[in-house]
């Protein structure tokens, strides 16, 4: 990886991934690709190059790749699970037509491509406990359908054209820099903001609903380590199960209460979010990622909670 383009650089993962890549590969070698209306700000804007990259426009992607001599693309453009249900056509246009544009440019210019899949690529028929790497994937959400297609199309470009495509199935990502928007797992970020603001939290997901989760530093390491991994060791490519923890709302609430004893939570279950969450695994088996490229997360629920509360206290004071 010498010259890197991050598409979706101002989103939840993109904003932190761009900064981490700049730290590791040099500020001028990482281009922050954004869409109009979501311009980079502050350190993200000032620390390196940025360019408008609308993933639905192949020519724009090609021009940026040519201009900056890009050899690696992190493709993070997507609508999250809940919002994709209200805009299914747009979710497909960004997730799949956009991916096609990226893969075509990558084929012509010899770029490696990271495109994340998600726990959303599984469905009700998937075994929910310790979900295997290779198993049934029949999601009924548009988000899930685009993620399964992402995995297949990425594999297709690797097998047919030799494009170095790689991906992980991200669980819910918890972070304190940029808020997620429109996901089923967003509650696990919002709860920390409520705790720090001294507000009572109204949880949209029911007790006993377990989902895989991960703290942002581990998610960044996963994306970068996979792209740096020795290709000859990769049996799977698109996409690896990865997880760091699995919890339900009651567990995260009780964990936060260890550090904020007066924190209160009530439930007001959102039927759409609950339906999606019920169709996703309770816990993933990430053995293949561990064996093929050394995946090993650093944070568990307790260490994540301590760090989130500390960082948000500073940010919101
Ligand atoms: C969502 O909730 O939609 C995402 C995901 C798990 O892919 N955070």
Coordinates of C-alpha atoms and ligand atoms in Angstrom, one line a residue:
X1 CA 0.0 0.0 0.0
X2 CA 1.7 3.2 -1.2
X3 CA -1.1 5.5 -2.4
X4 CA -4.5 4.9 -0.8
X5 CA -8.0 6.2 -1.5
X6 CA -10.6 6.0 1.1
X7 CA -14.1 6.2 -0.4
X8 CA -16.6 7.4 2.3
X9 CA -13.8 9.1 4.3
X10 CA -16.1 11.3 6.3
X11 CA -18.3 8.4 7.6
X12 CA -18.2 6.6 11.0
X13 CA -15.4 4.2 10.0
X14 CA -13.9 6.3 7.1
X15 CA -13.1 9.3 9.3
X16 CA -10.9 7.3 11.7
X17 CA -9.5 4.9 9.1
X18 CA -8.2 7.8 7.0
X19 CA -6.4 9.3 10.0
X20 CA -4.9 5.9 11.0
X21 CA -3.8 5.2 7.4
X22 CA -2.2 8.6 7.3
X23 CA -0.3 7.9 10.5
X24 CA 1.0 4.6 9.1
X25 CA 1.6 5.5 5.4
X26 CA 2.2 9.2 5.4
X27 CA -0.3 12.1 5.3
X28 CA 0.2 12.9 1.6
X29 CA -0.3 9.2 0.6
X30 CA -3.9 8.9 1.8
X31 CA -6.7 10.6 -0.1
X32 CA -10.0 11.3 1.7
X33 CA -12.8 10.6 -0.8
X34 CA -16.1 12.3 0.1
X35 CA -19.4 13.3 -1.4
X36 CA -20.8 16.8 -1.7
X37 CA -22.5 17.8 1.5
X38 CA -20.2 15.5 3.6
X39 CA -16.9 17.5 3.3
X40 CA -14.0 16.6 5.6
X41 CA -13.4 19.1 8.4
X42 CA -10.7 19.8 11.0
X43 CA -7.7 17.5 11.1
X44 CA -9.2 15.2 8.5
X45 CA -9.3 18.1 6.0
X46 CA -6.0 19.7 7.0
X47 CA -3.8 16.6 7.3
X48 CA -3.8 15.3 3.8
X49 CA -5.4 15.4 0.3
X50 CA -9.1 15.0 -0.3
X51 CA -11.2 14.7 -3.4
X52 CA -14.9 14.4 -4.3
X53 CA -15.5 10.8 -5.0
X54 CA -19.1 9.9 -5.8
X55 CA -19.0 6.1 -6.0
X56 CA -21.9 6.1 -8.5
X57 CA -19.7 8.0 -11.0
X58 CA -17.0 5.7 -12.5
X59 CA -15.2 8.5 -14.3
X60 CA -14.7 10.5 -11.1
X61 CA -13.2 7.4 -9.4
X62 CA -11.0 6.8 -12.4
X63 CA -9.7 10.4 -12.5
X64 CA -8.8 10.4 -8.8
X65 CA -7.1 6.9 -9.0
X66 CA -5.1 8.1 -12.1
X67 CA -4.2 11.5 -10.6
X68 CA -3.0 10.2 -7.2
X69 CA -1.5 6.9 -8.6
X70 CA -3.7 5.0 -6.2
X71 CA -2.8 1.3 -5.6
X72 CA -5.3 0.5 -2.8
X73 CA -8.9 1.5 -2.3
X74 CA -10.9 1.2 0.9
X75 CA -14.5 1.3 -0.2
X76 CA -16.6 2.3 2.7
X77 CA -19.6 3.8 0.9
X78 CA -22.9 2.2 2.0
X79 CA -26.3 2.9 3.5
X80 CA -26.6 1.1 6.9
X81 CA -29.2 -1.5 7.6
X82 CA -32.2 0.6 8.9
X83 CA -31.9 3.4 6.4
X84 CA -31.4 1.0 3.5
X85 CA -34.9 -0.5 4.3
X86 CA -36.4 3.0 3.6
X87 CA -34.2 3.6 0.5
X88 CA -33.6 0.1 -1.0
X89 CA -32.9 1.3 -4.5
X90 CA -30.4 3.9 -3.4
X91 CA -28.8 1.2 -1.1
X92 CA -28.3 -1.0 -4.2
X93 CA -27.0 1.9 -6.3
X94 CA -24.4 2.9 -3.8
X95 CA -23.6 -0.6 -2.5
X96 CA -23.6 -2.6 -5.8
X97 CA -23.5 -0.3 -8.8
X98 CA -20.9 1.7 -6.9
X99 CA -18.9 -1.4 -6.0
X100 CA -19.0 -2.4 -9.7
X101 CA -17.5 1.0 -10.6
X102 CA -14.7 0.6 -8.0
X103 CA -13.9 -3.0 -9.1
X104 CA -13.7 -2.0 -12.8
X105 CA -11.3 0.9 -12.0
X106 CA -9.3 -1.4 -9.8
X107 CA -9.1 -4.0 -12.6
X108 CA -7.9 -1.5 -15.1
X109 CA -5.4 0.3 -12.8
X110 CA -4.3 -2.7 -10.7
X111 CA -5.6 -1.6 -7.4
X112 CA -6.3 -3.8 -4.3
X113 CA -9.8 -3.2 -2.9
X114 CA -11.1 -3.6 0.7
X115 CA -14.9 -3.6 0.9
X116 CA -16.6 -4.5 4.2
X117 CA -19.4 -6.9 4.5
X118 CA -21.3 -7.2 7.7
X119 CA -23.1 -9.5 10.2
X120 CA -26.1 -8.2 8.2
X121 CA -25.1 -10.6 5.4
X122 CA -26.6 -13.4 7.5
X123 CA -30.3 -14.1 8.0
X124 CA -32.9 -16.0 10.0
X125 CA -31.9 -19.4 8.5
X126 CA -28.2 -18.9 9.5
X127 CA -27.0 -20.8 12.7
X128 CA -27.1 -18.0 15.3
X129 CA -24.6 -19.2 17.9
X130 CA -21.0 -19.3 16.9
X131 CA -22.0 -18.6 13.3
X132 CA -19.5 -20.4 11.0
X133 CA -17.4 -18.7 8.3
X134 CA -19.1 -20.6 5.6
X135 CA -22.8 -21.0 6.2
X136 CA -26.3 -20.1 5.0
X137 CA -26.6 -16.5 3.9
X138 CA -30.2 -15.7 3.0
X139 CA -30.8 -12.2 4.5
X140 CA -34.2 -10.5 3.8
X141 CA -33.0 -6.9 4.3
X142 CA -31.8 -4.8 1.4
X143 CA -28.6 -4.1 3.4
X144 CA -28.0 -7.8 3.8
X145 CA -28.7 -8.5 0.1
X146 CA -26.2 -5.9 -0.9
X147 CA -23.6 -7.3 1.5
X148 CA -23.9 -10.9 0.2
X149 CA -23.7 -9.5 -3.3
X150 CA -20.6 -7.5 -2.3
X151 CA -18.9 -10.7 -1.1
X152 CA -19.8 -12.6 -4.3
X153 CA -18.9 -9.7 -6.7
X154 CA -15.6 -9.2 -4.9
X155 CA -14.8 -12.9 -5.2
X156 CA -15.8 -12.8 -8.9
X157 CA -13.3 -10.0 -9.6
X158 CA -10.6 -11.9 -7.8
X159 CA -11.2 -15.2 -9.4
X160 CA -11.9 -13.9 -12.9
X161 CA -9.5 -10.9 -13.2
X162 CA -7.1 -11.4 -10.3
X163 CA -8.1 -8.1 -8.6
X164 CA -6.8 -8.3 -5.0
X165 CA -10.2 -8.0 -3.2
X166 CA -10.5 -8.5 0.5
X167 CA -13.1 -7.9 3.2
X168 CA -14.4 -8.6 6.7
X169 CA -17.9 -9.0 8.0
X170 CA -18.0 -6.1 10.5
X171 CA -20.1 -6.4 13.6
X172 CA -21.6 -3.3 15.2
X173 CA -18.7 -0.7 15.5
X174 CA -18.6 1.4 18.6
X175 CA -16.7 4.7 18.4
X176 CA -16.4 8.1 20.0
X177 CA -15.4 10.3 17.0
X178 CA -18.1 10.2 14.2
X179 CA -21.6 8.9 14.9
X180 CA -23.0 6.1 12.9
X181 CA -26.2 6.8 11.1
X182 CA -29.1 4.5 10.4
X183 CA -27.8 1.2 11.7
X184 CA -29.3 -1.5 13.9
X185 CA -26.4 -1.6 16.3
X186 CA -26.3 2.2 16.7
X187 CA -27.9 1.9 20.2
X188 CA -24.5 0.6 21.5
X189 CA -22.9 4.0 20.6
X190 CA -25.9 6.2 21.6
X191 CA -26.0 4.6 25.1
X192 CA -22.6 6.0 26.0
X193 CA -23.5 9.5 24.9
X194 CA -26.6 9.4 27.1
X195 CA -24.5 8.1 30.1
X196 CA -22.1 11.0 29.7
X197 CA -24.8 13.6 29.2
X198 CA -26.5 12.4 32.4
X199 CA -29.6 11.5 30.4
X200 CA -31.7 8.3 30.8
X201 CA -31.3 6.1 27.8
X202 CA -34.3 4.7 25.9
X203 CA -33.2 1.4 24.3
X204 CA -34.7 0.5 20.9
X205 CA -33.5 -3.1 21.1
X206 CA -35.0 -5.7 23.5
X207 CA -33.2 -7.3 26.4
X208 CA -31.7 -10.7 25.5
X209 CA -31.0 -9.6 21.9
X210 CA -27.3 -10.5 21.5
X211 CA -25.2 -9.1 18.6
X212 CA -21.5 -9.1 17.9
X213 CA -19.8 -5.7 18.5
X214 CA -16.3 -4.2 18.2
X215 CA -14.5 -1.1 19.4
X216 CA -13.2 1.2 16.6
X217 CA -9.4 0.7 17.2
X218 CA -9.9 -3.0 16.6
X219 CA -12.0 -2.4 13.5
X220 CA -9.3 -0.2 12.0
X221 CA -6.6 -2.8 12.8
X222 CA -8.7 -5.5 11.2
X223 CA -9.1 -3.5 7.9
X224 CA -5.4 -2.6 7.7
X225 CA -4.0 -6.0 8.9
X226 CA -6.1 -7.8 6.3
X227 CA -4.9 -5.6 3.5
X228 CA -1.3 -6.1 4.7
X229 CA -1.7 -9.9 5.1
X230 CA 0.3 -12.3 3.0
X231 CA -2.0 -13.2 0.1
X232 CA -0.7 -16.8 -0.1
X233 CA -2.2 -17.4 3.4
X234 CA -5.7 -16.3 2.5
X235 CA -8.0 -19.2 1.9
X236 CA -11.1 -16.9 2.3
X237 CA -11.1 -13.4 1.0
X238 CA -14.7 -12.0 0.9
X239 CA -15.4 -11.8 3.6
X240 CA -14.0 -12.9 7.0
X241 CA -16.1 -13.2 10.1
X242 CA -14.6 -11.0 12.8
X243 CA -15.8 -10.2 16.3
X244 CA -14.5 -8.8 19.6
X245 CA -17.5 -9.3 21.9
X246 CA -21.2 -10.2 22.0
X247 CA -23.7 -8.6 24.4
X248 CA -27.3 -7.7 24.8
X249 CA -28.6 -4.2 26.0
X250 CA -28.7 -5.3 29.6
X251 CA -25.1 -6.3 29.6
X252 CA -23.8 -3.0 28.2
X253 CA -26.1 -1.1 30.5
X254 CA -24.8 -2.9 33.6
X255 CA -21.3 -2.5 32.5
X256 CA -21.7 1.3 32.1
X257 CA -23.4 1.4 35.6
X258 CA -20.1 0.2 37.1
X259 CA -18.6 3.6 36.2
X260 CA -21.9 5.7 36.2
X261 CA -24.0 4.2 39.0
X262 CA -26.9 6.6 38.6
X263 CA -27.4 5.9 34.9
X264 CA -30.9 4.8 33.9
X265 CA -32.2 2.8 30.9
X266 CA -35.7 1.9 29.8
X267 CA -36.9 0.0 26.7
X268 CA -39.0 1.2 23.8
X269 CA -38.4 -1.4 21.2
X270 CA -38.3 -0.3 17.6
X271 CA -40.1 -3.0 15.6
X272 CA -37.9 -2.7 12.4
X273 CA -34.6 -2.6 14.3
X274 CA -35.7 -5.5 16.4
X275 CA -36.7 -7.6 13.4
X276 CA -33.3 -6.9 11.8
X277 CA -31.4 -7.7 15.0
X278 CA -33.4 -10.9 15.5
X279 CA -32.3 -12.1 12.1
X280 CA -28.6 -11.5 12.8
X281 CA -26.2 -13.9 14.6
X282 CA -25.8 -13.8 18.4
X283 CA -22.1 -14.6 18.1
X284 CA -19.7 -15.2 15.2
X285 CA -17.0 -17.8 14.9
X286 CA -13.9 -15.9 13.7
X287 CA -11.4 -18.7 13.7
X288 CA -10.6 -18.4 9.9
X289 CA -9.6 -14.7 10.4
X290 CA -7.5 -15.7 13.4
X291 CA -5.8 -18.5 11.5
X292 CA -5.4 -16.9 8.0
X293 CA -4.2 -13.4 9.0
X294 CA -3.7 -13.3 12.7
X295 CA -6.9 -11.4 13.7
X296 CA -6.9 -10.8 17.5
X297 CA -8.9 -8.0 19.0
X298 CA -7.6 -5.9 22.0
X299 CA -10.8 -4.6 23.6
X300 CA -13.6 -6.4 25.5
X301 CA -16.8 -4.8 26.8
X302 CA -15.2 -3.6 30.0
X303 CA -12.1 -2.0 28.5
X304 CA -14.1 -0.5 25.7
X305 CA -16.6 1.1 28.2
X306 CA -13.8 2.6 30.3
X307 CA -12.2 4.1 27.2
X308 CA -15.5 5.3 25.6
X309 CA -16.5 7.1 28.9
X310 CA -13.1 8.7 29.3
X311 CA -13.0 10.0 25.7
X312 CA -16.6 11.1 25.6
X313 CA -16.2 13.0 28.9
X314 CA -13.4 15.1 27.3
X315 CA -15.3 15.5 24.0
X316 CA -18.6 16.6 25.5
X317 CA -17.4 18.7 28.4
Ligands
LIG1 C1 -25.8 -1.8 11.1 O1 -26.2 -1.9 12.2 O2 -26.4 -1.6 10.0 C2 -24.2 -1.9 10.9 C3 -23.8 -3.3 10.7 C4 -23.7 -4.2 11.8 O3 -23.5 -3.6 9.6 N1 -23.6 -1.3 12.1

